[in-house]
Amino acid sequence: MSPSASPRFFSEREVARHRTADSCWVLLGTRVYDVTAFLRMHPGGEALIRSRSGKDVSQEMEGPPHRHSENARRWMEQYYIGELDRDGGAQEAQTLRERTKTSDQTDGKTAGKTKAEDDEDSPYSRCSSVDLEKDLVDWTKPLAWQVGHLGEKYDAWVHQPVDRPIRLFGNPFMEASTKTSWYWVPVVWLPIVFYLSWFCYTSLAQGTTRIELTSDFSIPVHKYMFVPLFLLGWFLWSFIEYCIHRFIFHMRPPAHNYYLIMLHFLLHGQHHKSPFDGSRLVFPPGLASIVVGGFYVLLRNTLPEILGASVFVGGLCGYVVYDMIHYYLHYGSPKRGSYMYGLKAYHVKHHFEHQRAGFGITSTFWDYPFNTVIPDEKF
């Protein structure tokens, strides 16, 4: 709904009818929200919202057990559709206005839609309530070249999430290169994982791999060492995952540096601004291959060839699992009480409330020794 438009009014009976997965409404006081599109995204699971559909959720928003953050409340406003009319008077007035408006329309309408009507039909208007006139950026233009000018306002702006698509570049090829469907990650990388796993294991099985401690003494490496080497690579990836997320993706670019702000937005800022953009939840294989190739060369030059490859393939498998879990944490509906349910709640809190903590994605393990764990709360 446009911020300047007159609110629609709904009766209590009409609100109560919307209690299904296809149409789910809730109330905050007298304000009516259509949260159908949010069901799969809710960290508490779809069933938690549906059990309260058609009702006032003000108490649940305030807590206990969980008081929702200001970002969560701001996010909620994107689904606002109107007001509750308990006495029916406002509904009648609205109906009269709509009938009057219909009767006043002329042939000019059939000649073409007005600009306002075109705006209402655009994807941006349907999925977000961002005030296009007052926001710090022009959403009708690519954002990559604009964010650097936000300066000291960038950090607060980028951590106020919206549910709307983002266009980074005007060039269609550059824009397409920043988007990836989730299934391309396993399609591209899993064949490499399977091949390297087979290659490393069969090479170790030949019994010719040895670790030379001195010129006269070496230790043979058994084929069954592949499994611990593989798991070591996976463990190392979990640490790399944490470090990249914390120190690169969540760096604080200097307010005066246009290019570092733009770089941060391209790497991770756009994900925090629009956390449910499904086309930018996993790394494009082309860009990821640069990082993957760098780690491969590093391990090959640090460890004996087969040992380095065995550690590498474990890390690569960990990366694939990381990207798949990250996607699931945004769009999956894990069972309440499960491990994935806890991870989803933890990650959503990172997006909406604790952007400077909770950097673990597949696990919260590294948040503990580095003192970045998000305080425990029930959901």
Tab-separated table of N, CA and C in Angstrom, residues 46 53 55 98 101 103 111 122 127 193 195 207 210 220 224 236 250 285 289 291 296 316 322 330 335 345 357 370:
chain	number	residue	atom	x	y	z
A	46	GLU	N	6.292	-21.817	9.915
A	46	GLU	CA	4.993	-21.443	9.354
A	46	GLU	C	3.849	-21.729	10.317
A	53	SER	N	-3.168	-16.844	13.145
A	53	SER	CA	-3.747	-16.099	12.032
A	53	SER	C	-5.174	-15.669	12.360
A	55	LYS	N	-5.873	-13.293	14.246
A	55	LYS	CA	-5.912	-12.791	15.620
A	55	LYS	C	-4.923	-11.646	15.813
A	98	GLU	N	-15.633	3.984	-3.007
A	98	GLU	CA	-15.240	3.185	-4.163
A	98	GLU	C	-16.294	3.231	-5.261
A	101	LYS	N	-16.043	6.615	-6.896
A	101	LYS	CA	-14.867	6.669	-7.754
A	101	LYS	C	-15.116	5.942	-9.074
A	103	SER	N	-18.023	5.427	-10.529
A	103	SER	CA	-18.995	6.147	-11.355
A	103	SER	C	-18.387	7.385	-11.991
A	111	ALA	N	-8.193	4.383	-22.076
A	111	ALA	CA	-7.157	4.775	-23.019
A	111	ALA	C	-5.776	4.348	-22.536
A	122	SER	N	3.956	-2.511	-10.510
A	122	SER	CA	5.352	-2.913	-10.588
A	122	SER	C	5.702	-3.881	-9.471
A	127	CYS	N	5.909	-5.666	-3.418
A	127	CYS	CA	6.585	-6.410	-2.368
A	127	CYS	C	7.248	-5.523	-1.330
A	193	VAL	N	33.841	-32.596	-6.197
A	193	VAL	CA	34.047	-33.233	-4.894
A	193	VAL	C	34.138	-34.748	-5.047
A	195	TYR	N	34.839	-36.541	-7.773
A	195	TYR	CA	36.020	-36.949	-8.548
A	195	TYR	C	37.293	-36.864	-7.710
A	207	GLY	N	49.715	-46.974	-1.966
A	207	GLY	CA	50.746	-47.182	-0.946
A	207	GLY	C	52.065	-46.504	-1.228
A	210	ARG	N	54.165	-40.944	0.972
A	210	ARG	CA	54.906	-40.918	2.231
A	210	ARG	C	55.171	-39.474	2.637
A	220	PRO	N	54.829	-43.708	5.869
A	220	PRO	CA	53.821	-44.014	4.836
A	220	PRO	C	52.443	-43.518	5.261
A	224	TYR	N	43.348	-45.201	4.524
A	224	TYR	CA	42.270	-44.829	5.437
A	224	TYR	C	42.499	-43.456	6.072
A	236	LEU	N	38.467	-27.021	8.785
A	236	LEU	CA	39.140	-25.775	8.416
A	236	LEU	C	38.195	-24.840	7.669
A	250	HIS	N	31.440	-8.428	7.052
A	250	HIS	CA	30.941	-7.461	8.035
A	250	HIS	C	31.997	-6.451	8.451
A	285	PRO	N	29.014	-19.560	-9.129
A	285	PRO	CA	30.194	-20.437	-9.286
A	285	PRO	C	31.383	-19.751	-9.942
A	289	SER	N	34.837	-19.634	-7.898
A	289	SER	CA	35.974	-20.411	-8.400
A	289	SER	C	37.298	-19.690	-8.166
A	291	VAL	N	38.090	-17.871	-5.470
A	291	VAL	CA	38.462	-18.149	-4.083
A	291	VAL	C	38.832	-19.619	-3.918
A	296	TYR	N	43.039	-23.938	-3.191
A	296	TYR	CA	43.614	-25.165	-3.736
A	296	TYR	C	45.120	-25.010	-3.955
A	316	LEU	N	36.053	-28.123	0.257
A	316	LEU	CA	35.121	-27.810	-0.824
A	316	LEU	C	33.739	-28.384	-0.525
A	322	TYR	N	27.648	-25.456	3.268
A	322	TYR	CA	27.417	-24.103	3.799
A	322	TYR	C	26.429	-23.320	2.939
A	330	HIS	N	17.028	-19.348	4.999
A	330	HIS	CA	16.184	-18.232	4.562
A	330	HIS	C	14.836	-18.704	4.031
A	335	LYS	N	11.522	-28.253	11.308
A	335	LYS	CA	10.638	-28.656	12.392
A	335	LYS	C	11.075	-28.014	13.697
A	345	ALA	N	16.575	-19.692	13.473
A	345	ALA	CA	16.263	-18.624	14.425
A	345	ALA	C	17.503	-17.790	14.722
A	357	ALA	N	27.117	-9.849	15.536
A	357	ALA	CA	27.335	-11.123	16.230
A	357	ALA	C	26.672	-12.234	15.415
A	370	PHE	N	35.343	-16.852	20.027
A	370	PHE	CA	35.578	-15.470	19.614
A	370	PHE	C	34.583	-14.484	20.240
